[in-house]
Tab-separated table of C-alpha atoms in Angstrom:
chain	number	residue	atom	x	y	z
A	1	UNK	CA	31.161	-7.132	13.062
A	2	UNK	CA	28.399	-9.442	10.979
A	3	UNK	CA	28.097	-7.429	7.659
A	4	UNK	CA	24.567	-6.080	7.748
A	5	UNK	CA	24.712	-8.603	3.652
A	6	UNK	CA	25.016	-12.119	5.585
A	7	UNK	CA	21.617	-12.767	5.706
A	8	UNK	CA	18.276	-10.780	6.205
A	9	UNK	CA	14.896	-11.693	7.999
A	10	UNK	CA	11.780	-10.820	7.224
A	11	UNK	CA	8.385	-10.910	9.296
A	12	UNK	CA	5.677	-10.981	7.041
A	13	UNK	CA	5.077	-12.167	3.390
A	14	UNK	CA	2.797	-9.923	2.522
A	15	UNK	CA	3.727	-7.342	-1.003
A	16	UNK	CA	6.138	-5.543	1.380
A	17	UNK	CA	7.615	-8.169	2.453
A	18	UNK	CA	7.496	-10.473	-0.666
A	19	UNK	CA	8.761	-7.702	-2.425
A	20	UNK	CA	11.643	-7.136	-0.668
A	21	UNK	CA	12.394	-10.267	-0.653
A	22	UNK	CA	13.086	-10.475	-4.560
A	23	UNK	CA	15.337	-7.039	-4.186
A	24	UNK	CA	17.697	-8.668	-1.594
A	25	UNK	CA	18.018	-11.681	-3.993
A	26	UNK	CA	19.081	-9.361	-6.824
A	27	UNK	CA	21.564	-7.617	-4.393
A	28	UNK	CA	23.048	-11.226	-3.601
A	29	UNK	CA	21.777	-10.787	0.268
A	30	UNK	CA	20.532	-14.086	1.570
A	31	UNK	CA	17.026	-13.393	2.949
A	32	UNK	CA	14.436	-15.774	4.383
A	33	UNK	CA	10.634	-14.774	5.154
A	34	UNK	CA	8.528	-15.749	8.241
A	35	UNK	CA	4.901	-15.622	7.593
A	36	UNK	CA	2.376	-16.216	10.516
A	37	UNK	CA	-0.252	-17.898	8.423
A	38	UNK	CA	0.145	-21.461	7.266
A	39	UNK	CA	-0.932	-20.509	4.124
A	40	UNK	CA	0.255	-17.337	1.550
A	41	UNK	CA	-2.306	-14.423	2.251
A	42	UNK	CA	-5.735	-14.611	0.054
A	43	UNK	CA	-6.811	-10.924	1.109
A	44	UNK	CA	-9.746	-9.991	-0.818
A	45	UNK	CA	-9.986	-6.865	-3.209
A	46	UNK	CA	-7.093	-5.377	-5.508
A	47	UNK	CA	-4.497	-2.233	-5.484
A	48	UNK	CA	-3.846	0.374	-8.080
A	49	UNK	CA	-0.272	0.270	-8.770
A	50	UNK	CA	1.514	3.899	-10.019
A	51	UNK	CA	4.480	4.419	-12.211
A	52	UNK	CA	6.713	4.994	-8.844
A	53	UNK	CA	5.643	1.249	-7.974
A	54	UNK	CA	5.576	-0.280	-11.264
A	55	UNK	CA	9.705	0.817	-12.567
A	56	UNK	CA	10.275	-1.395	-8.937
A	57	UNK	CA	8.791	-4.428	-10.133
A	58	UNK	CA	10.051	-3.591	-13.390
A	59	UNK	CA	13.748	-3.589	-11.893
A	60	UNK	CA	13.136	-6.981	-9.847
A	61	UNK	CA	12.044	-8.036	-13.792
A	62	UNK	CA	8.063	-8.855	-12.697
A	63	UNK	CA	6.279	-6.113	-14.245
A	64	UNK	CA	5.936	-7.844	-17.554
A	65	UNK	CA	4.781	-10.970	-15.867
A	66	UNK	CA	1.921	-8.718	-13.551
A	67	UNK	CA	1.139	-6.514	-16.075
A	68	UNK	CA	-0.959	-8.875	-18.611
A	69	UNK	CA	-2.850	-10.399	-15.271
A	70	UNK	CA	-4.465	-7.103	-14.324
A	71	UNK	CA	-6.472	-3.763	-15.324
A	72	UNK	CA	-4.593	-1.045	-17.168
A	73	UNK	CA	-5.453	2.683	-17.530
A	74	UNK	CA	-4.322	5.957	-17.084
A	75	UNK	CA	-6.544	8.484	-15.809
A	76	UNK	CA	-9.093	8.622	-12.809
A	77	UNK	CA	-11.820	11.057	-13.678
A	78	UNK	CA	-13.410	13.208	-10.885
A	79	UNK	CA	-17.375	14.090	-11.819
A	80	UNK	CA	-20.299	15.666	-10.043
A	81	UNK	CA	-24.003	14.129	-9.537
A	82	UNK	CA	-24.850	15.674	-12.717
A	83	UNK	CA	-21.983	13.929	-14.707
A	84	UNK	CA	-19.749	16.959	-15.380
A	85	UNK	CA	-16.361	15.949	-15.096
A	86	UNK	CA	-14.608	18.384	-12.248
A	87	UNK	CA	-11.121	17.361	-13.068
A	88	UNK	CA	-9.089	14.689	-14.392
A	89	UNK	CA	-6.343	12.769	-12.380
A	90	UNK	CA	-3.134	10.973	-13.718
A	91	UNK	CA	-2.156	7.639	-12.351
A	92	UNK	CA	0.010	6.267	-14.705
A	93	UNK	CA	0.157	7.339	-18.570
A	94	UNK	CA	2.828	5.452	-20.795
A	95	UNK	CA	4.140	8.141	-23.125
A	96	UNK	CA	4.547	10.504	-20.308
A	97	UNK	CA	5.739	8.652	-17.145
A	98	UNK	CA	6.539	5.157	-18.827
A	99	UNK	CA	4.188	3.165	-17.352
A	100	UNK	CA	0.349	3.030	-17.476
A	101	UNK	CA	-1.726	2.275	-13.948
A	102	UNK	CA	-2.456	-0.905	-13.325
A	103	UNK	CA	-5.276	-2.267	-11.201
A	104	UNK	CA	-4.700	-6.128	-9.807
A	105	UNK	CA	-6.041	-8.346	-7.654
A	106	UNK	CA	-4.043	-8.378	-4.524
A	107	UNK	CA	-3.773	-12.134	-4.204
A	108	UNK	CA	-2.959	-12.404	-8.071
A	109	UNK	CA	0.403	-9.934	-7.183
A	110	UNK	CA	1.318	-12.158	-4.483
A	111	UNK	CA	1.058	-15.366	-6.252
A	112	UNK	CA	3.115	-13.890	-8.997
A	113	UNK	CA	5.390	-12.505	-6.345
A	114	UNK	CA	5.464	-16.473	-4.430
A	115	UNK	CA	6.009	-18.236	-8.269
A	116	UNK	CA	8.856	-15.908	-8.777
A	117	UNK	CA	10.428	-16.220	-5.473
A	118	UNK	CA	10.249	-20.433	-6.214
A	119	UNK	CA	11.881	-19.810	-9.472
A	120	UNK	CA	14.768	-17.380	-7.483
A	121	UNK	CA	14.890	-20.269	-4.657
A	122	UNK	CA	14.153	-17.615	-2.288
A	123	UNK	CA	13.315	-19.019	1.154
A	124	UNK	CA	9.992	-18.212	2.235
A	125	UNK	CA	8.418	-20.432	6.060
A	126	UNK	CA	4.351	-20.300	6.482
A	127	UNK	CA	2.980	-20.635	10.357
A	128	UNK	CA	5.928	-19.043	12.058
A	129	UNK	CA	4.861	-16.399	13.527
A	130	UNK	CA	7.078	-13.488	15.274
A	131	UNK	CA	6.512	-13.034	19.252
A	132	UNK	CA	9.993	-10.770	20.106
A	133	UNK	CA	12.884	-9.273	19.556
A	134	UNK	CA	15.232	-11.841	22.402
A	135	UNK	CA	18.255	-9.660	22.200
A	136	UNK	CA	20.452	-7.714	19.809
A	137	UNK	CA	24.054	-7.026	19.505
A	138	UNK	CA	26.421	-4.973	16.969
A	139	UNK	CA	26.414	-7.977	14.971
A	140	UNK	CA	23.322	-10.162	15.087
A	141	UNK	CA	19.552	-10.238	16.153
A	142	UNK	CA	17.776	-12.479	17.784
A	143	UNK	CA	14.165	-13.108	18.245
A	144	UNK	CA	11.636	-15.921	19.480
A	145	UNK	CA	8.605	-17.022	17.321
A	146	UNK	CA	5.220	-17.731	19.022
A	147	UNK	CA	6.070	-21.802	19.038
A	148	UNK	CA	8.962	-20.930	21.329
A	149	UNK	CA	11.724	-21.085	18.875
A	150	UNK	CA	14.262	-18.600	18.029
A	151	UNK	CA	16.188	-17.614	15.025
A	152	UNK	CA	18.896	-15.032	14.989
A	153	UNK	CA	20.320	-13.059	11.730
A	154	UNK	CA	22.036	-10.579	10.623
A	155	UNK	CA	19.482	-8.137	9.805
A	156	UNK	CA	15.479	-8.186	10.905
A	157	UNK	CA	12.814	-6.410	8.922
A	158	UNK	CA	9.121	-5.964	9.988
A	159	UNK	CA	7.568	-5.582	6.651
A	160	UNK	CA	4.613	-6.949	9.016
A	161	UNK	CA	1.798	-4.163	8.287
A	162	UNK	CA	-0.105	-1.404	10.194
A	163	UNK	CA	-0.218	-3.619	13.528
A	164	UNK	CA	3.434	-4.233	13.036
A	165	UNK	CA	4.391	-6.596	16.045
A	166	UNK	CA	8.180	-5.899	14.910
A	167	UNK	CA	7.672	-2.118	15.507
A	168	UNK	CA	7.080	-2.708	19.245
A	169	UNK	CA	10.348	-3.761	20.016
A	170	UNK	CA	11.302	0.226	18.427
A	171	UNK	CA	8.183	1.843	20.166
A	172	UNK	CA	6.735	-0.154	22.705
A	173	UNK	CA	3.803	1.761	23.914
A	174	UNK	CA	2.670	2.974	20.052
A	175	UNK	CA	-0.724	1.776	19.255
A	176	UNK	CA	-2.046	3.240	15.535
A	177	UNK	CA	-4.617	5.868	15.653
A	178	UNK	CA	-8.214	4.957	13.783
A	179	UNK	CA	-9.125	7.924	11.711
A	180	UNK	CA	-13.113	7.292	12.930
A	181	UNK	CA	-13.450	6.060	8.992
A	182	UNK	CA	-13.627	2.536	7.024
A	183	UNK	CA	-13.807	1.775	3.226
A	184	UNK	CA	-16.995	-0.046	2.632
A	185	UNK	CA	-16.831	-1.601	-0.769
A	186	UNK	CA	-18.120	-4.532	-2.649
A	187	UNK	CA	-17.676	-5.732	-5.988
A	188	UNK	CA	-19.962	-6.454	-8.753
A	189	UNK	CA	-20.130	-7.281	-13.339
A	190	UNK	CA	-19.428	-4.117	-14.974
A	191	UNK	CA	-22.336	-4.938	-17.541
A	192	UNK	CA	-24.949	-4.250	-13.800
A	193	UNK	CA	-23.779	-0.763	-14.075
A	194	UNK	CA	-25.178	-0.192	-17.691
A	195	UNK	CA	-22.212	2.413	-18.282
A	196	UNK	CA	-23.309	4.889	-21.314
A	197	UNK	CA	-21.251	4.643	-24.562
A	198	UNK	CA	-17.820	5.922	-23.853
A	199	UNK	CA	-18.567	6.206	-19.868
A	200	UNK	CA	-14.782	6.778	-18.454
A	201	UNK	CA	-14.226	4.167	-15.227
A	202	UNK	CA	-12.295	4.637	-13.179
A	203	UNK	CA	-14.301	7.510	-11.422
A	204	UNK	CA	-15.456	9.162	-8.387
A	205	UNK	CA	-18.588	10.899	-8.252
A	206	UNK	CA	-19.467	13.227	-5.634
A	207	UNK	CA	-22.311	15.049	-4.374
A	208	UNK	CA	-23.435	16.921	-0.928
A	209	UNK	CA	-24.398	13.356	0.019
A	210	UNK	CA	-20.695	12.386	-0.545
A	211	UNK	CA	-18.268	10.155	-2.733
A	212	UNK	CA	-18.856	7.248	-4.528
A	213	UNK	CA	-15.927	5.466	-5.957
A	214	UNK	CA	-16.443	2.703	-8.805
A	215	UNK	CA	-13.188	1.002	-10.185
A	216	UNK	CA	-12.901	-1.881	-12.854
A	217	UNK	CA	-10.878	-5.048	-11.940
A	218	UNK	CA	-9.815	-8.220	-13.667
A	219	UNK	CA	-7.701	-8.147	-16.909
A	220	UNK	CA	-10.682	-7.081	-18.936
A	221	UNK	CA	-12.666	-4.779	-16.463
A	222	UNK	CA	-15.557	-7.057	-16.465
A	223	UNK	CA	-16.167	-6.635	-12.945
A	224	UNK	CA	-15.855	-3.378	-10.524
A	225	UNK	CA	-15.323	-2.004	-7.257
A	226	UNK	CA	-17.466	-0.113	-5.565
A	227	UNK	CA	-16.986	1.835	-2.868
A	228	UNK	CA	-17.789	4.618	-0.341
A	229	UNK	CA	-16.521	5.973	3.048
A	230	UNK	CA	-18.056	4.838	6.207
A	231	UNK	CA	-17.645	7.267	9.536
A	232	UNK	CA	-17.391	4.601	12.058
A	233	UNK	CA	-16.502	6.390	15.610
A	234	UNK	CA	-15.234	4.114	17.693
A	235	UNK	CA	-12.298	1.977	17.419
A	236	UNK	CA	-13.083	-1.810	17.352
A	237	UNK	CA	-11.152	-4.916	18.612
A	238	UNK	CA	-10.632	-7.781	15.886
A	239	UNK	CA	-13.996	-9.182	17.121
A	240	UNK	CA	-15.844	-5.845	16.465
A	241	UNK	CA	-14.489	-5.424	13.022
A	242	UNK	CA	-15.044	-9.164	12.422
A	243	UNK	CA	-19.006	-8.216	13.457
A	244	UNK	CA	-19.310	-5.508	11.478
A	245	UNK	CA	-17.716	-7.399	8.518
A	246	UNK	CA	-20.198	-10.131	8.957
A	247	UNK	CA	-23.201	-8.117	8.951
A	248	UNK	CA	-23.811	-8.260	5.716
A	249	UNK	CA	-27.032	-6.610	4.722
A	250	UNK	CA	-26.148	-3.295	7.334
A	251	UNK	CA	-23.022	-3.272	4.764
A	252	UNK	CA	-25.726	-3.347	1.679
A	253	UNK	CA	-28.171	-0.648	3.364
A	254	UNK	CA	-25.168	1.493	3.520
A	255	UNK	CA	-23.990	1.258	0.230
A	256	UNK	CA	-28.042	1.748	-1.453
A	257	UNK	CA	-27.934	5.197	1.179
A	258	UNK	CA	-28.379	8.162	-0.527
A	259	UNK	CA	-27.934	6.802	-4.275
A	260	UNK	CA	-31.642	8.370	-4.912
A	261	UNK	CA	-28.991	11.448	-5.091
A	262	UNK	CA	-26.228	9.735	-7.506
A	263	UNK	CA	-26.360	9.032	-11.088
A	264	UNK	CA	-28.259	5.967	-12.699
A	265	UNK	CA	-24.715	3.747	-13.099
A	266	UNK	CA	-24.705	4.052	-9.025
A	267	UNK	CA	-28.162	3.029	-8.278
A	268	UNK	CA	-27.625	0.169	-10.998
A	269	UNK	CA	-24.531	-1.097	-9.514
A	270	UNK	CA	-25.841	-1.523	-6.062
A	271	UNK	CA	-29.241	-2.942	-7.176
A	272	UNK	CA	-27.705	-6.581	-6.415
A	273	UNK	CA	-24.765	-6.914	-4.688
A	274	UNK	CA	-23.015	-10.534	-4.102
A	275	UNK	CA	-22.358	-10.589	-0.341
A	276	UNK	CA	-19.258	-12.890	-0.605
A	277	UNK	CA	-17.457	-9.680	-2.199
A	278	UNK	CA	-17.395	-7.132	0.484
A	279	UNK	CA	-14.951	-5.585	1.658
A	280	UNK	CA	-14.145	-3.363	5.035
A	281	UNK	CA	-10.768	-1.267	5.284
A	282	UNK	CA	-10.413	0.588	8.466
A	283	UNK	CA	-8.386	3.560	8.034
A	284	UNK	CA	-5.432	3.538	10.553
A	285	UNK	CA	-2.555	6.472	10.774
A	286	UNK	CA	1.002	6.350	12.657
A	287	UNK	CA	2.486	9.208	13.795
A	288	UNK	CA	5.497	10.176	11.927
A	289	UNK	CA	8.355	8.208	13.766
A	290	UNK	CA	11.746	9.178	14.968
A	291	UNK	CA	13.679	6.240	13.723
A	292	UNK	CA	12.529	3.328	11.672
A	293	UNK	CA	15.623	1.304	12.661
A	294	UNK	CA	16.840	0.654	16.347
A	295	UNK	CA	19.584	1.865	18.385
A	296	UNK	CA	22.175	-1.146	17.044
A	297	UNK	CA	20.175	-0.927	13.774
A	298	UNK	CA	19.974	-4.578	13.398
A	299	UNK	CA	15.654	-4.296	13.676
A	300	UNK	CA	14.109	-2.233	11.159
A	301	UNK	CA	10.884	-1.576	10.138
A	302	UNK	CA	9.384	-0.229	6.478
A	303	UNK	CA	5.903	-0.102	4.555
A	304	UNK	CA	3.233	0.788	6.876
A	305	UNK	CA	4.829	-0.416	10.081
A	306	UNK	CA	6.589	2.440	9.951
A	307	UNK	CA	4.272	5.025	7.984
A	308	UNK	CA	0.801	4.165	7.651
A	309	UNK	CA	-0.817	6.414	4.817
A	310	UNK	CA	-4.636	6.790	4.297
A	311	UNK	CA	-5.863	5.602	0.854
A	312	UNK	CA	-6.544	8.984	-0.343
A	313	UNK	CA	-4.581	8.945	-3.491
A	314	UNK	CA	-3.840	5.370	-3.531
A	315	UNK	CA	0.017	5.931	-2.620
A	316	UNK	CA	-0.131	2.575	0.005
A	317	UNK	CA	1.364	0.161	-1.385
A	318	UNK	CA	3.232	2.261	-3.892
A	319	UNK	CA	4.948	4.130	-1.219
A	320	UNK	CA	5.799	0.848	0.354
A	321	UNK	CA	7.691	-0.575	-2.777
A	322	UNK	CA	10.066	2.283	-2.614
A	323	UNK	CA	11.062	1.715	0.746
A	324	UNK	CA	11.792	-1.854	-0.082
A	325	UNK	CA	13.374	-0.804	-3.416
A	326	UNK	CA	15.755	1.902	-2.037
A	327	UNK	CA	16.402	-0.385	1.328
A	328	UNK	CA	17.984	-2.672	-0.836
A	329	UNK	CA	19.544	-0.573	-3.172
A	330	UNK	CA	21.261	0.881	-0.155
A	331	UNK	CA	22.269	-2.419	1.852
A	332	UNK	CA	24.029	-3.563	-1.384
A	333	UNK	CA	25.976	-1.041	-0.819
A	334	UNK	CA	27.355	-0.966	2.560
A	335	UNK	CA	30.665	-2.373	1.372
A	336	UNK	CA	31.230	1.699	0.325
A	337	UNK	CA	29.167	3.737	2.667
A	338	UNK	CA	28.486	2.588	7.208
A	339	UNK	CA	24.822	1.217	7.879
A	340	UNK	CA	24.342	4.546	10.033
A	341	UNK	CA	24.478	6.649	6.783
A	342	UNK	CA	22.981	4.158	4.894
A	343	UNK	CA	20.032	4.271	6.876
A	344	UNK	CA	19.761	7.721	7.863
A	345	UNK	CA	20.045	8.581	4.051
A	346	UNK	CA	17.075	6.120	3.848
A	347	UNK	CA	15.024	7.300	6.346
A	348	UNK	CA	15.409	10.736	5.127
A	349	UNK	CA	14.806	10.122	1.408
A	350	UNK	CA	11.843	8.080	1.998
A	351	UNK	CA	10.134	10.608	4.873
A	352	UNK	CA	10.483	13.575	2.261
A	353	UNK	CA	8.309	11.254	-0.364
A	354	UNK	CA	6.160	10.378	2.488
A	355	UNK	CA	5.233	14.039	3.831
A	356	UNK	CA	4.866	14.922	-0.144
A	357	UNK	CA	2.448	12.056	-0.992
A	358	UNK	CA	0.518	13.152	2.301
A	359	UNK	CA	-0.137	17.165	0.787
A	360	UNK	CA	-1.250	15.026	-2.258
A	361	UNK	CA	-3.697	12.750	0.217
A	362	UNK	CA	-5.278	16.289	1.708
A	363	UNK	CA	-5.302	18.011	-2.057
A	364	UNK	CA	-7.123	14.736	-2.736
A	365	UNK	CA	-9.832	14.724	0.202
A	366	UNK	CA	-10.145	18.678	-0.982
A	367	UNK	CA	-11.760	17.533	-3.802
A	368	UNK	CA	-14.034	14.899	-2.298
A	369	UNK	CA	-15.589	17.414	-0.130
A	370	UNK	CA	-19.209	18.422	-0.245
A	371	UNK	CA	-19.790	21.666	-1.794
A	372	UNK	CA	-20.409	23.527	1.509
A	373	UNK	CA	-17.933	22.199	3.281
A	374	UNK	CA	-15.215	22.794	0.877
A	375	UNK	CA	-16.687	26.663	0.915
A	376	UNK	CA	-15.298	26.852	4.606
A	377	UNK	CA	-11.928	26.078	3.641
A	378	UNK	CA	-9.405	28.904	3.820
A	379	UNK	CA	-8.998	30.764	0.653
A	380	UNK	CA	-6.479	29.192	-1.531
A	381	UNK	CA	-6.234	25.524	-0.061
A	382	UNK	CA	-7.034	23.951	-2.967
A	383	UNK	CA	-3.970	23.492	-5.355
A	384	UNK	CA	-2.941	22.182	-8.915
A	385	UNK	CA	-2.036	18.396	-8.572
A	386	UNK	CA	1.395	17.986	-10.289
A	387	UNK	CA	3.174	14.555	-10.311
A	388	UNK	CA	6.080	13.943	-12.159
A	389	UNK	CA	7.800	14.180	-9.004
A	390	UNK	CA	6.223	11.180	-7.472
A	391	UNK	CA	6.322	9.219	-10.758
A	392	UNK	CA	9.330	10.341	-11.962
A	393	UNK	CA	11.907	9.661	-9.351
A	394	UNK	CA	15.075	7.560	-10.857
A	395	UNK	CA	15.874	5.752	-7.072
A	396	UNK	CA	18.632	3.845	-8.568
A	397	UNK	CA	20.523	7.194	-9.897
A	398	UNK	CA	19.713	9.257	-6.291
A	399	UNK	CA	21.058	5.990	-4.270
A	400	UNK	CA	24.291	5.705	-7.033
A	401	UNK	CA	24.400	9.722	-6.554
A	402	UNK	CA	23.901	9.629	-2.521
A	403	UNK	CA	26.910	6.864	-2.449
A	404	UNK	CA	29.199	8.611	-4.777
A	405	UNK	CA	28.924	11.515	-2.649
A	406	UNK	CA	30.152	9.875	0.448
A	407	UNK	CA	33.272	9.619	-1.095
């Protein structure tokens, strides 16, 4: 049989993917990435990366190189309309989880992620994209690209999003769900918002008309995010969400809504808003799946082709780096312990994080609730947020502890 090590595929180059990419590498697995585009991804808009996230690209030796290109903070504060601060959220803190949070552009990470892959002379191919899974035996894969051309390896990995096209080989007939909801948000200077002395950003302030989210970005917070949740209803094609991206000044009129009801920092951040910096994130969800690897285990799938999480607590892309991280802990390691144990240890490990950080999403939405509709809630549904065990996990030492016991 192939040893699952000879050489790894993987559809899609964006974080997930890239990510990955760099952990093989350090495992001495040959990889090679297939990215649709011609060009690497310039997705608008950045990503708060956690401690959980942050010791990953600290063990594939990047954090030092991302952290100096981006925003770093620790806390997220929670406030009402009046400015009285409801509670106080970690999402990184250096003395007590190691790391401090750290806000980045998205297309800064993945340049950083591209330069280092150059330096590694990891093999990356732009405008090949993935069409199907051909066949797949106990010791290879094989799969066709859209130009007609196949490729066969040892091991293929969608790391190719929420609309996974890998993941239909596994589940033919899944489709994600829309949640009815979009995140509308633009971006504008921090100096427009005319913060008080001593102001605390990043926050979310909520009132009965609902939440309004403003986060700094860029090394020195001179510019922020601003956003706010959008119900939508109906699901849209690509050309419907292309429509409503494009319409511009509905996406303005939505933002100004309400603010008569917010603070004075709200209603002077969306006083002039540049319309090149919008922003519309529809919120998808996958049902929890059976298997995220198929029956020969020579397709799997990770990141959110295989659990889509809404952006509740900002666990994403955080979530997905463990998968990566552990995936290749794990595959370095199948000289000691079968691919089917491997990979059901995986699945398992990763699912329990998963089902955890999705509590922590609902805890979060808990507290974004209007007043009276929060009063309808059971008794008792609102709980302390704890989270060392999200940013405190040592994956290296529960893979090393996981093998050992296979023994």
């Amino acid at each position: 049989m192939t040893s699952p090590r000879s050489n790894v595929a993987i559809i899609g180059s964006g974080l997930s993917g890239l990510s990955l990419a760099l952990a093989l590498q350090q495992q001495n697995i040959p990889c090679t990435v297939y990215e649709s585009r011609a060009a690497p991804l310039n997705i608008g808009g950045a990503v708060m990366l956690s401690p959980n996230a942050l010791k990953v690209l600290d063990a594939l030796n990047v954090y030092d190189r991302v952290r100096v290109k981006g925003y770093n903070f620790e806390t997220l504060e929670y406030k009402d309309g009046s400015g009285k601060l409801l509670e106080t959220y970690e999402f990184g803190g250096k003395e007590k989880y190691g790391y401090a949070g750290l806000r980045i552009y998205r297309h800064v990470l993945i340049d950083e992620l591209l330069d280092v892959m150059r330096e590694r002379d990891v093999e990356i191919k732009f405008g090949k994209k993935f069409a199907r899974v051909v066949s797949e035996t106990d010791n290879e894969v094989m799969w066709e690209f859209e130009d007609g051309t196949t490729q066969s390896a040892g091991i293929l990995v969608g790391a190719d999003g929420i609309h996974s096209t890998v993941r239909r080989y596994l589940y033919p007939d899944l489709t994600p769900t829309f949640t009815g909801m979009a995140g509308i948000t633009a971006a504008v200077p921090t100096a427009q918002l005319k913060l008080p002395v001593g102001y605390h950003i990043p926050v979310t302030i909520s009132t009965p008309h609902g939440s309004f989210v403003i986060a700094p970005q860029g090394v020195d917070g001179s510019e922020v995010l601003l956003g706010k949740q959008k119900r939508i209803g109906d699901n849209q094609d690509k050309a419907g969400w292309e429509r409503i991206s494009a319409d511009k000044e509905g996406l303005v009129e939505f933002l100004r809504q309400d603010t008569e009801h917010f603070p004075e920092i709200v209603q002077n951040a969306v006083s002039d808003i540049p319309r090149d910096k919008f922003n519309v994130w529809p919120y998808y969800i996958v049902p929890k799946l059976e298997r995220w690897a198929s029956e020969k285990r020579r397709v799997i799938i990770l990141g959110d082709a295989a659990h889509a999480i809404p952006p509740s607590a900002g666990q994403g892309i955080n979530q997905a780096f463990e998968d990566v991280y552990i995936f290749s802990l794990l595959l370095g390691q199948v000289d000691k312990v079968t691919m089917q144990d491997a990979l059901s240890f995986w699945q398992e490990y990763r699912q329990r994080r998963v089902d955890k950080v999705l509590e922590l999403n609902h805890q979060i939405e808990l507290r974004r609730m209007p007043k009276e509709e929060l009063d309808k809630m059971p008794a008792g549904s609102m709980k302390e947020i704890e989270l060392s065990w999200l940013y405190q996990a040592d994956f290296k030492d529960d893979v090393a502890s996981w093998v050992a016991s296979r023994k």
